[in-house]
XYZ file of C-alpha atoms in Angstrom:
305
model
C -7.679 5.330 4.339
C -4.528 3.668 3.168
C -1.946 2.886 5.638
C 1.631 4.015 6.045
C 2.723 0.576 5.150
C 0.441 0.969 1.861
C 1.933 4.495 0.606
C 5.406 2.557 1.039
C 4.052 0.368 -1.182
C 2.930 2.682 -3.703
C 5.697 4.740 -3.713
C 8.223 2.082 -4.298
C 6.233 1.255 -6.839
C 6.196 4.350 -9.029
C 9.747 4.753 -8.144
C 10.567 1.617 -9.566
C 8.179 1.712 -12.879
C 10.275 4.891 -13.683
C 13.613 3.367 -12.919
C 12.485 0.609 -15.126
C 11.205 2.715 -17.878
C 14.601 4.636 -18.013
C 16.599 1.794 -18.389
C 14.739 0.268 -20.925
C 14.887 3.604 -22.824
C 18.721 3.588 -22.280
C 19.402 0.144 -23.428
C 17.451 1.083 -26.602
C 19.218 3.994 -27.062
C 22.650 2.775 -26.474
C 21.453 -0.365 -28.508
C 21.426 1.596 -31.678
C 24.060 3.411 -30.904
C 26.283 0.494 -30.832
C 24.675 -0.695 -33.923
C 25.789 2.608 -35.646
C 28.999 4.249 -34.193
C 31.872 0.775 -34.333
C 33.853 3.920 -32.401
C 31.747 3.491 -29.245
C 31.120 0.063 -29.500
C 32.920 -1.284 -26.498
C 31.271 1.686 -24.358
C 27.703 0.824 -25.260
C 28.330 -2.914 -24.495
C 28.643 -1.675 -21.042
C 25.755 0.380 -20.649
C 23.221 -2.032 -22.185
C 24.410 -4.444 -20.152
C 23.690 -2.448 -16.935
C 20.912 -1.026 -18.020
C 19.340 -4.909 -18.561
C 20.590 -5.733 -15.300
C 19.329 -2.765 -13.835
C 16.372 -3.399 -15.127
C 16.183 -7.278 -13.500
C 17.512 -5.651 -10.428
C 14.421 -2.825 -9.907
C 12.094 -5.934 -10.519
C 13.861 -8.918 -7.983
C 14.663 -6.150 -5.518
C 12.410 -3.775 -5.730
C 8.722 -5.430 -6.617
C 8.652 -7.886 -3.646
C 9.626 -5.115 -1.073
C 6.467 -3.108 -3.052
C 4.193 -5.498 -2.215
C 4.879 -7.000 0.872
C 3.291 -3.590 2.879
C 0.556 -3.848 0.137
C -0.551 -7.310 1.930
C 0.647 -9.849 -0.547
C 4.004 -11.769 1.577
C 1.526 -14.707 1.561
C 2.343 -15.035 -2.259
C 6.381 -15.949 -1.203
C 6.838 -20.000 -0.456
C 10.471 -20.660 -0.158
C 11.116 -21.327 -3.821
C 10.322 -18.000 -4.883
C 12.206 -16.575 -1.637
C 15.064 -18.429 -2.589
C 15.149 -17.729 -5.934
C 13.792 -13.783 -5.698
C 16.819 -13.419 -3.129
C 19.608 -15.408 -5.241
C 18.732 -13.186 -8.529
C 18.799 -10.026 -6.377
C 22.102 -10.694 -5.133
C 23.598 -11.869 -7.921
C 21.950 -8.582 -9.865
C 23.648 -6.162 -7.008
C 27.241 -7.793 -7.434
C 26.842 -7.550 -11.645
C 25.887 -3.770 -10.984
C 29.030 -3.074 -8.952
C 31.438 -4.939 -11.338
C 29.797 -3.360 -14.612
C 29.647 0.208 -12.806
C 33.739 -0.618 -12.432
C 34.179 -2.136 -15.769
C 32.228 0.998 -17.147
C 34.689 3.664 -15.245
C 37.551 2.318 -15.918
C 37.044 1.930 -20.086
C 36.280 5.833 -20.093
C 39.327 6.575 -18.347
C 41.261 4.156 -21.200
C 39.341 6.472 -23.452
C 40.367 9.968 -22.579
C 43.927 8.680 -21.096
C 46.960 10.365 -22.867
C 48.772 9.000 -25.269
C 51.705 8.612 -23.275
C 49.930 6.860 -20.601
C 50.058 3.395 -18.924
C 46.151 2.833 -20.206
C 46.805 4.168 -23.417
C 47.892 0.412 -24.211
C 44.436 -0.608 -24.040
C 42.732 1.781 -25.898
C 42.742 -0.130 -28.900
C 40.803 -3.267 -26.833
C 38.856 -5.284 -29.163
C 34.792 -5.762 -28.177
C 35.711 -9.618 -27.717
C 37.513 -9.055 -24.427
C 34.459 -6.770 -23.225
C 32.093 -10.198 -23.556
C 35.089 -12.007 -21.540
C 35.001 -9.710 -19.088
C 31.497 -10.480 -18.908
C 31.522 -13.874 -18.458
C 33.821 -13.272 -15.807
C 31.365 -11.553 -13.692
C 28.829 -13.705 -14.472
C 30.897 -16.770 -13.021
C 32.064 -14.669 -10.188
C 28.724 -13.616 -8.929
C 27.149 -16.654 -10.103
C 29.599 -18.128 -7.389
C 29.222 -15.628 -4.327
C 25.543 -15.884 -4.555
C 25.325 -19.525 -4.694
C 24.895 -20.706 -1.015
C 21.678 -18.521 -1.118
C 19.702 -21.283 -2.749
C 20.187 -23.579 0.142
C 20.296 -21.181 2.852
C 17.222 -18.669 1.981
C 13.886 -19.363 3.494
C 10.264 -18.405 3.461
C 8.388 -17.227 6.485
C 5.491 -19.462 7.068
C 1.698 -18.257 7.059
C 1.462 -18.508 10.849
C 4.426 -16.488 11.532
C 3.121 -13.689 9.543
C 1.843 -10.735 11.309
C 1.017 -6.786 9.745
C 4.399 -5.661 11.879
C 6.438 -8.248 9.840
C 8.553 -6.260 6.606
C 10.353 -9.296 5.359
C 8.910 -12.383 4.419
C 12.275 -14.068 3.789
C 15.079 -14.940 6.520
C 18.169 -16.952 6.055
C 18.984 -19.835 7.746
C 22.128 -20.388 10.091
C 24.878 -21.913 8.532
C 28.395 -23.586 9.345
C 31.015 -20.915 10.056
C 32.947 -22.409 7.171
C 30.813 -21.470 4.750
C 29.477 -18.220 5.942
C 32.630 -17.064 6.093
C 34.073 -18.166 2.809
C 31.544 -16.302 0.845
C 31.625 -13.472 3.025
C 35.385 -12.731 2.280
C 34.632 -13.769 -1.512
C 31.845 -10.895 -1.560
C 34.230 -8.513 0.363
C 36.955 -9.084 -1.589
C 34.481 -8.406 -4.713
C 33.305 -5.318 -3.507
C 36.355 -3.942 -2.224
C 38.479 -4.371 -5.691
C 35.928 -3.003 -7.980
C 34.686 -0.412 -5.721
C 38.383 0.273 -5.334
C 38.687 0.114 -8.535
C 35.808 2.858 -9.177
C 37.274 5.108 -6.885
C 40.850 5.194 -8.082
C 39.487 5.742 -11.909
C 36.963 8.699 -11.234
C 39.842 10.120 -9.356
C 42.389 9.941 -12.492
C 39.883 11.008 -14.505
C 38.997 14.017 -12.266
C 42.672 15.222 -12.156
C 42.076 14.866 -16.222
C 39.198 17.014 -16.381
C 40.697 19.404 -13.513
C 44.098 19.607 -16.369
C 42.181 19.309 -19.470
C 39.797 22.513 -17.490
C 43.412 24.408 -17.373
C 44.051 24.170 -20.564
C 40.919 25.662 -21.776
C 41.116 28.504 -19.594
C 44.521 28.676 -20.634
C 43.167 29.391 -24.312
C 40.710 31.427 -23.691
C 42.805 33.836 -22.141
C 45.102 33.772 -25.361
C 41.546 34.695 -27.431
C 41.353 31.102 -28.717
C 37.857 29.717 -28.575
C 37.682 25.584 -27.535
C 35.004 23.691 -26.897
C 34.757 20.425 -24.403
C 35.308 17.518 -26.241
C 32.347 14.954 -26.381
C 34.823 12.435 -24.642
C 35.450 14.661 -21.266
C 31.404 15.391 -21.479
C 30.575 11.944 -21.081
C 33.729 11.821 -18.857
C 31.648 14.588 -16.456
C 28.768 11.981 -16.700
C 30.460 8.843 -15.753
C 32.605 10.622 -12.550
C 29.147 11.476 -11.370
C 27.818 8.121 -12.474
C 30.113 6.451 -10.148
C 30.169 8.785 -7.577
C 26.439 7.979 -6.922
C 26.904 4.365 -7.320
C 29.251 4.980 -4.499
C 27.622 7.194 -2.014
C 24.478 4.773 -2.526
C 26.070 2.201 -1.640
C 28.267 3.318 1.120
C 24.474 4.700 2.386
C 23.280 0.896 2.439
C 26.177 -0.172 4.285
C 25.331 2.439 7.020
C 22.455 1.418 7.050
C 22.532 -2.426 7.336
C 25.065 -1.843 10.035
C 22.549 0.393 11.513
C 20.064 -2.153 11.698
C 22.427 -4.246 14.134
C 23.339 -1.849 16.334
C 20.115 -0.034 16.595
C 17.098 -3.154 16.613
C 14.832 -0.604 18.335
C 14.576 1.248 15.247
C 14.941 -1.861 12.836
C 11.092 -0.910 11.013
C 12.795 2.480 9.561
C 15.852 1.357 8.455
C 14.172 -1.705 6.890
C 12.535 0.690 4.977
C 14.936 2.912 4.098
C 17.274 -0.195 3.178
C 14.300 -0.949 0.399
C 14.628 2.635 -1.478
C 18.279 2.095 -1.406
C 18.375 -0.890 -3.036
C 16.693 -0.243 -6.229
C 17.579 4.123 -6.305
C 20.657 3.357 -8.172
C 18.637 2.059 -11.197
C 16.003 4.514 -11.189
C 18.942 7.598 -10.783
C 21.241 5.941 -13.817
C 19.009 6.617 -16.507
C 18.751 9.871 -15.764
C 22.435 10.632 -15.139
C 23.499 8.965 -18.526
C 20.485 9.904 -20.882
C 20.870 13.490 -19.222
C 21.531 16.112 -21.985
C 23.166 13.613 -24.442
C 22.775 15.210 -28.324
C 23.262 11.981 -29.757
C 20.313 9.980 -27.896
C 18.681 13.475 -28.287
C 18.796 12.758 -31.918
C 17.511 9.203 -31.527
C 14.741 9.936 -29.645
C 13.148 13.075 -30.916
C 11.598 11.607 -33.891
C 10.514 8.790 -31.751
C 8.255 10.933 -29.430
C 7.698 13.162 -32.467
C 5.738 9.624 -34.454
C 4.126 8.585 -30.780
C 2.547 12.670 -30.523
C 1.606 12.628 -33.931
C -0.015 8.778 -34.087
């Protein structure tokens, strides 16, 4: 009979095979979108991005939590610890920025003309790949002490009530608390940043929503836009993102203040961490025409191979 440590296991599993799946699907999609529309260019940029590191993020985060109840933590020595925890930190700060970056480009999109962000709406694709690099450096950065201060539990210390086979090791207060407040600040601006943009573009869509009604009453059909559409998408996009998160940082405060119970919230901290790549895929590839259109002949070939 497999244990309850086992179906954990398993289940994190599947739930991470699909999240990977999707995102490989959307960066293909978006891929050839950006190879076809130049209008939506800097938009896809965004999406394949964070569907790639989505994609690295389901496998650092997610696979070694999968396997750890499955019996394997004797496969982690410290460099793979080290390095396993350093990519899956660096991953989680690249999907908050690129969440942020994405949000606030569709509200440059659908801004009005008369707008502050109207200015930027005619951003060239360069600064996208700046912005990039930016992030990279940044996270690259916050991460770093992880490499020194990330360790591997040894053999003897192992035990079936054990759920995490890597610790980290005390460091100087210095240290701890400079990249603290660099990772705080980090989150706090772009999460900030998320929240301020899905709600201008909500009072957009709440105005934009007005004005439809408004000609529908005069007998005028109008149909959305595909703009606010994928406007809809992102708000909800983000929204997630944020509830997720603010959902791990319950729970890892949770896990301080309540030790007695530390076995379920260590295990609710592992669906956490990877459920914002497996639910991305299918808020963005959810009823989209265009990747519709991309991918019907696809799966039409594969049924008729």
């Amino acid at each position: 009979m497999i244990s309850t440590n086992g179906i954990l296991g398993i289940t994190l599993l599947f739930q991470i095979g699909l999240g990977i799946i999707g995102n490989v699907i959307l960066f293909v999609a978006y891929t050839h979108i950006f190879i076809v529309s130049i209008k939506q260019r800097p938009l896809c940029l965004i999406i394949i991005h964070l569907s790639l590191v989505h994609v690295l993020l389901a496998c650092t985060s997610g696979i070694p939590e999968a396997i750890a109840p499955l019996g394997l933590r004797t496969l982690m020595n410290d460099a793979i610890c080290k390095t396993n925890i350093y990519l899956q930190r660096l991953f989680r700060g690249l999907s908050i920025c690129l969440t942020s970056f994405l949000s606030i480009l569709q509200t440059i999109i659908i801004s009005p003309s008369g707008s502050y962000w109207a200015a930027f709406k005619t951003i060239n694709s360069l600064y996208i790949f700046y912005s990039f690099f930016f992030v990279w450096i940044l996270n690259l950065l916050i991460s770093s002490n992880l490499i020194i201060s990330v360790s591997a539990l040894k053999n003897g210390n192992l035990s079936k009530d054990i759920v995490k086979f890597c610790f980290i090791l005390p460091i100087d207060d210095l240290r701890r608390w400079f990249f603290l407040i660099l990772m705080v600040l980090r989150d706090v601006f772009f999460l900030g940043s998320m929240c301020w943009t899905s709600g201008y573009m909500m009072l957009l869509l709440y105005r934009h929503h007005e004005q439809m009604q408004h000609l529908c009453r005069s007998g005028i059909s109008f149909k959305m836009s595909p703009e606010m559409r994928a406007t809809r998408k992102i708000i909800v996009f983000t929204l997630c993102f944020i509830s997720l998160y603010g959902l791990d940082m319950i729970i890892s405060f949770s896990l301080s203040y309540f030790p007695e119970q530390k076995l379920v919230f260590l295990n609710a901290k592992k669906f956490t961490g990877v459920n914002f790549a497996f639910l991305s895929p299918v808020i963005l590839l959810g009823n989209n025409k265009q990747l519709h259109r991309f991918w019907a002949p696809v799966f039409e070939k594969i049924s008729n191979w």
